[in-house]
Coordinates of C-alpha atoms in Angstrom, one line a residue:
M1 CA -77.3 -58.1 107.0
T2 CA -76.2 -54.9 105.3
T3 CA -72.7 -53.9 104.6
T4 CA -71.2 -50.5 104.1
P5 CA -68.7 -49.7 101.3
E6 CA -65.2 -49.4 102.5
T7 CA -63.6 -45.9 102.1
A8 CA -60.5 -46.3 99.8
T9 CA -57.5 -44.4 101.0
P10 CA -55.2 -42.4 98.7
G11 CA -52.5 -44.7 97.2
T12 CA -54.5 -47.9 97.6
A13 CA -55.4 -50.2 94.8
G14 CA -59.0 -49.3 94.8
S15 CA -58.4 -45.5 95.3
A16 CA -60.4 -43.1 93.1
T17 CA -57.2 -41.1 92.7
D18 CA -55.9 -43.9 90.4
T19 CA -58.9 -44.0 88.1
P20 CA -58.5 -43.2 84.4
A21 CA -60.7 -40.1 84.8
T22 CA -58.1 -38.3 86.9
A23 CA -55.2 -39.5 84.8
A24 CA -56.8 -38.5 81.5
P25 CA -56.2 -34.7 81.8
E26 CA -52.4 -35.4 82.3
A27 CA -52.3 -37.6 79.3
R28 CA -54.2 -35.1 77.3
S29 CA -51.7 -32.4 78.2
R30 CA -49.0 -34.6 77.0
R31 CA -50.6 -35.6 73.8
D32 CA -53.5 -33.5 72.5
P33 CA -55.3 -35.2 69.6
Q34 CA -56.7 -31.8 68.5
A35 CA -53.3 -30.0 68.4
G36 CA -52.9 -30.7 64.8
P37 CA -49.6 -31.5 62.9
P38 CA -46.4 -29.7 64.3
P39 CA -46.2 -26.3 62.6
G40 CA -42.4 -26.4 62.7
I41 CA -42.3 -29.6 60.6
L42 CA -44.9 -28.2 58.2
A43 CA -42.8 -25.0 57.7
V44 CA -39.7 -27.3 57.0
V45 CA -41.7 -29.3 54.4
F46 CA -42.9 -26.0 52.8
T47 CA -39.5 -24.6 52.6
A48 CA -37.9 -27.9 51.3
L49 CA -40.4 -28.2 48.5
F50 CA -40.0 -24.5 47.5
L51 CA -36.2 -24.7 47.5
A52 CA -36.3 -28.0 45.7
G53 CA -38.2 -26.3 42.9
L54 CA -35.6 -23.6 42.5
V55 CA -32.6 -26.1 42.7
L56 CA -33.9 -28.9 40.6
S57 CA -35.2 -26.6 37.8
T58 CA -31.7 -25.0 37.6
V59 CA -30.0 -28.3 37.5
L60 CA -32.3 -29.6 34.8
A61 CA -31.8 -26.5 32.8
G62 CA -28.0 -27.1 32.8
G63 CA -27.2 -24.4 35.3
D64 CA -29.3 -21.7 33.7
P65 CA -31.3 -19.9 36.3
F66 CA -34.9 -19.1 35.9
P67 CA -35.1 -15.9 33.8
S68 CA -36.1 -12.6 35.3
P69 CA -39.3 -11.1 34.0
F70 CA -37.3 -7.9 33.5
G71 CA -35.0 -9.5 31.1
S72 CA -34.9 -9.2 27.3
T73 CA -37.8 -10.9 25.4
D74 CA -35.4 -13.0 23.3
S75 CA -33.6 -14.5 26.3
V76 CA -36.8 -15.2 28.1
T77 CA -38.6 -16.9 25.2
S78 CA -35.5 -18.9 24.5
Y79 CA -35.3 -20.3 28.0
F80 CA -38.9 -21.3 28.0
R81 CA -38.7 -22.9 24.6
E82 CA -35.4 -24.9 25.5
H83 CA -36.1 -25.9 29.1
T84 CA -39.8 -27.2 29.2
G85 CA -38.8 -30.0 31.6
A86 CA -37.1 -27.7 34.1
I87 CA -40.1 -25.4 34.0
R88 CA -42.6 -28.2 34.5
V89 CA -40.7 -29.4 37.6
S90 CA -40.6 -25.8 39.0
G91 CA -44.3 -25.2 38.6
A92 CA -45.2 -28.6 40.0
L93 CA -43.1 -28.1 43.1
Q94 CA -44.3 -24.6 43.6
F95 CA -47.9 -25.9 43.6
A96 CA -47.0 -28.7 46.0
A97 CA -45.4 -26.3 48.4
S98 CA -48.6 -24.4 48.7
V99 CA -50.3 -27.4 50.6
P100 CA -48.2 -27.4 53.7
L101 CA -48.2 -23.6 53.8
A102 CA -52.1 -23.7 54.0
I103 CA -52.0 -26.3 56.7
Y104 CA -49.4 -24.4 58.7
A105 CA -51.6 -21.3 58.6
A106 CA -54.6 -23.2 59.8
T107 CA -52.7 -25.0 62.6
V108 CA -51.0 -21.9 63.9
S109 CA -54.2 -19.9 63.9
A110 CA -56.0 -22.7 65.9
R111 CA -53.1 -22.8 68.3
L112 CA -53.1 -19.0 68.9
H113 CA -56.8 -19.2 69.7
K114 CA -56.1 -22.1 72.1
L115 CA -53.5 -20.1 73.8
G116 CA -56.0 -17.4 74.6
V117 CA -55.3 -14.9 71.8
R118 CA -58.6 -12.9 71.2
A119 CA -57.0 -10.1 69.0
P120 CA -57.3 -10.1 65.2
G121 CA -53.7 -11.6 65.0
A122 CA -54.8 -15.2 64.8
T123 CA -57.4 -14.4 62.0
I124 CA -54.8 -12.3 60.1
A125 CA -52.4 -15.2 60.3
L126 CA -54.9 -17.5 58.9
A127 CA -56.1 -15.2 56.1
G128 CA -52.6 -14.2 55.1
G129 CA -51.3 -17.9 55.1
V130 CA -54.3 -19.2 53.2
L131 CA -54.1 -16.4 50.5
A132 CA -50.3 -16.7 50.3
S133 CA -50.8 -20.4 49.6
A134 CA -53.5 -19.8 47.0
F135 CA -51.2 -17.2 45.2
L136 CA -48.3 -19.7 45.3
A137 CA -50.5 -22.5 43.9
C138 CA -51.7 -20.2 41.1
S139 CA -48.2 -19.1 40.3
G140 CA -47.2 -22.8 40.1
L141 CA -50.0 -23.6 37.7
V142 CA -49.3 -20.7 35.4
T143 CA -45.6 -21.7 35.4
W144 CA -46.8 -25.3 34.5
V145 CA -48.7 -23.8 31.5
L146 CA -45.5 -22.1 30.4
S147 CA -43.9 -25.6 30.1
R148 CA -46.2 -26.6 27.4
P149 CA -44.5 -26.7 24.0
E150 CA -47.4 -25.2 22.2
V151 CA -47.3 -22.2 24.5
A152 CA -43.5 -21.7 24.5
G153 CA -43.5 -21.0 20.8
H154 CA -45.4 -17.8 21.1
G155 CA -43.3 -15.0 22.5
E156 CA -45.9 -12.5 23.4
V157 CA -47.9 -15.2 25.3
V158 CA -44.8 -16.4 27.1
R159 CA -44.1 -12.9 28.3
A160 CA -47.7 -12.3 29.5
L161 CA -47.8 -15.5 31.3
Q162 CA -44.4 -14.9 32.9
Y163 CA -45.5 -11.6 34.2
L164 CA -48.6 -13.2 35.7
A165 CA -46.6 -16.0 37.3
F166 CA -44.2 -13.4 38.7
G167 CA -46.9 -11.2 40.1
L168 CA -48.7 -14.1 41.8
G169 CA -45.6 -15.9 43.2
G170 CA -43.5 -12.7 43.7
P171 CA -45.1 -9.6 45.3
G172 CA -48.6 -11.3 45.7
H173 CA -47.3 -14.3 47.6
V174 CA -44.7 -12.4 49.6
V175 CA -46.9 -9.5 50.7
L176 CA -49.5 -12.1 52.0
L177 CA -46.8 -14.2 53.6
G178 CA -45.9 -11.1 55.5
L179 CA -49.3 -11.0 56.9
L180 CA -49.0 -14.6 58.1
V181 CA -45.7 -13.7 59.9
A182 CA -47.2 -10.4 61.4
G183 CA -50.3 -12.3 62.6
I184 CA -48.0 -14.6 64.6
A185 CA -45.4 -12.1 65.7
V186 CA -47.7 -9.5 67.2
P187 CA -49.6 -11.8 69.7
G188 CA -46.3 -13.6 70.1
L189 CA -44.8 -10.4 71.4
L190 CA -47.7 -9.0 73.4
A191 CA -48.6 -12.1 75.1
G192 CA -45.1 -13.4 75.6
L193 CA -45.7 -16.6 73.4
L194 CA -42.4 -16.1 71.6
P195 CA -38.9 -15.0 72.6
R196 CA -38.9 -11.2 72.3
A197 CA -36.0 -11.2 69.9
L198 CA -37.8 -13.6 67.6
A199 CA -41.2 -11.7 67.7
V200 CA -39.4 -8.4 66.9
A201 CA -37.5 -10.0 64.0
G202 CA -40.9 -11.3 62.7
L203 CA -42.2 -7.7 62.7
A204 CA -39.2 -6.6 60.7
V205 CA -39.6 -9.4 58.1
A206 CA -43.3 -8.5 57.9
A207 CA -42.5 -4.9 57.3
V208 CA -40.1 -5.7 54.4
A209 CA -42.7 -8.1 52.9
E210 CA -45.3 -5.4 52.8
L211 CA -42.8 -3.0 51.4
S212 CA -42.3 -5.4 48.4
T213 CA -45.5 -4.1 47.1
L214 CA -43.4 -1.4 45.6
V215 CA -42.3 -3.9 42.9
L216 CA -45.5 -3.1 41.2
L217 CA -44.3 0.4 40.9
A218 CA -40.6 0.1 40.5
D219 CA -38.6 -2.8 39.1
G220 CA -35.7 -2.0 41.3
A221 CA -37.8 -2.9 44.3
A222 CA -37.6 -6.5 43.3
L223 CA -34.5 -6.8 45.7
L224 CA -37.0 -6.8 48.5
L225 CA -38.6 -10.0 47.4
P226 CA -35.8 -12.5 48.1
I227 CA -35.0 -10.8 51.4
A228 CA -38.5 -11.0 52.7
R229 CA -39.2 -14.6 51.2
F230 CA -36.2 -16.2 52.6
A231 CA -36.1 -14.4 56.0
G232 CA -39.8 -15.3 56.2
L233 CA -39.2 -19.0 55.6
L234 CA -36.6 -19.2 58.3
W235 CA -38.8 -17.1 60.7
L236 CA -41.9 -19.5 60.1
I237 CA -39.7 -22.4 60.9
A238 CA -38.4 -21.0 64.2
A239 CA -41.9 -19.8 65.2
G240 CA -43.4 -23.1 64.3
F241 CA -41.0 -24.9 66.7
L242 CA -41.1 -22.3 69.6
L243 CA -44.8 -21.5 69.7
P244 CA -45.9 -23.2 72.8
R245 CA -48.8 -25.8 73.1
R246 CA -50.1 -25.0 76.5
R247 CA -52.7 -22.2 77.3
V248 CA -51.3 -19.0 78.8
R249 CA -53.0 -16.7 81.3
T250 CA -52.4 -13.5 79.4
E251 CA -55.0 -12.9 76.7
V252 CA -54.5 -10.4 73.9

């Protein structure tokens, strides 16, 4: 005698609607294993490490701030000769801060692609972030070299290395950080991925960052660096937390 399979009705224990196959998409939407680390957290870690380098080096130097490359040679060489420990900590934390920045750029770029962005913005964000991370890492390593006692005793070498560290971690890093901000802000504005006010603020921050290139031509333009740097840090934190996870219909 043959038997026919019973037809399961919706809501019964043997129903096909209760199988893991149908529940899986909902679970994946709640927890995507390919989403990467939260970019907002990465931006906070990057900012914390960078600021820790500034604060700890000042504390270890007895309250003396890191010298400006445009200061007198005597004051600069004296600082590097007397505060090797503070300089070593500054360089190490700068180098450490470059790591979460690179991860942030990769994570945000991947998320923009997942959200449907087809314009160059996602690639610009990746390139700008990775290069900004590399320049910051190089600046940290050069600063570490300046902490070596055998280097600190040579005034001309100290000055040359300080200019190099400043160029890498100053205009070099900040201009490229502006590309990261712009690469997120433009598609964030056009595709409605970010609040309009935040996206427009990002464009303004990116513009100031690019203008900091003028530091290479005029020392007075150095005032643009802290404005673009710290505004950029705050913006990356906000964008990292507000950039959505789910795919949108509008493609850029």
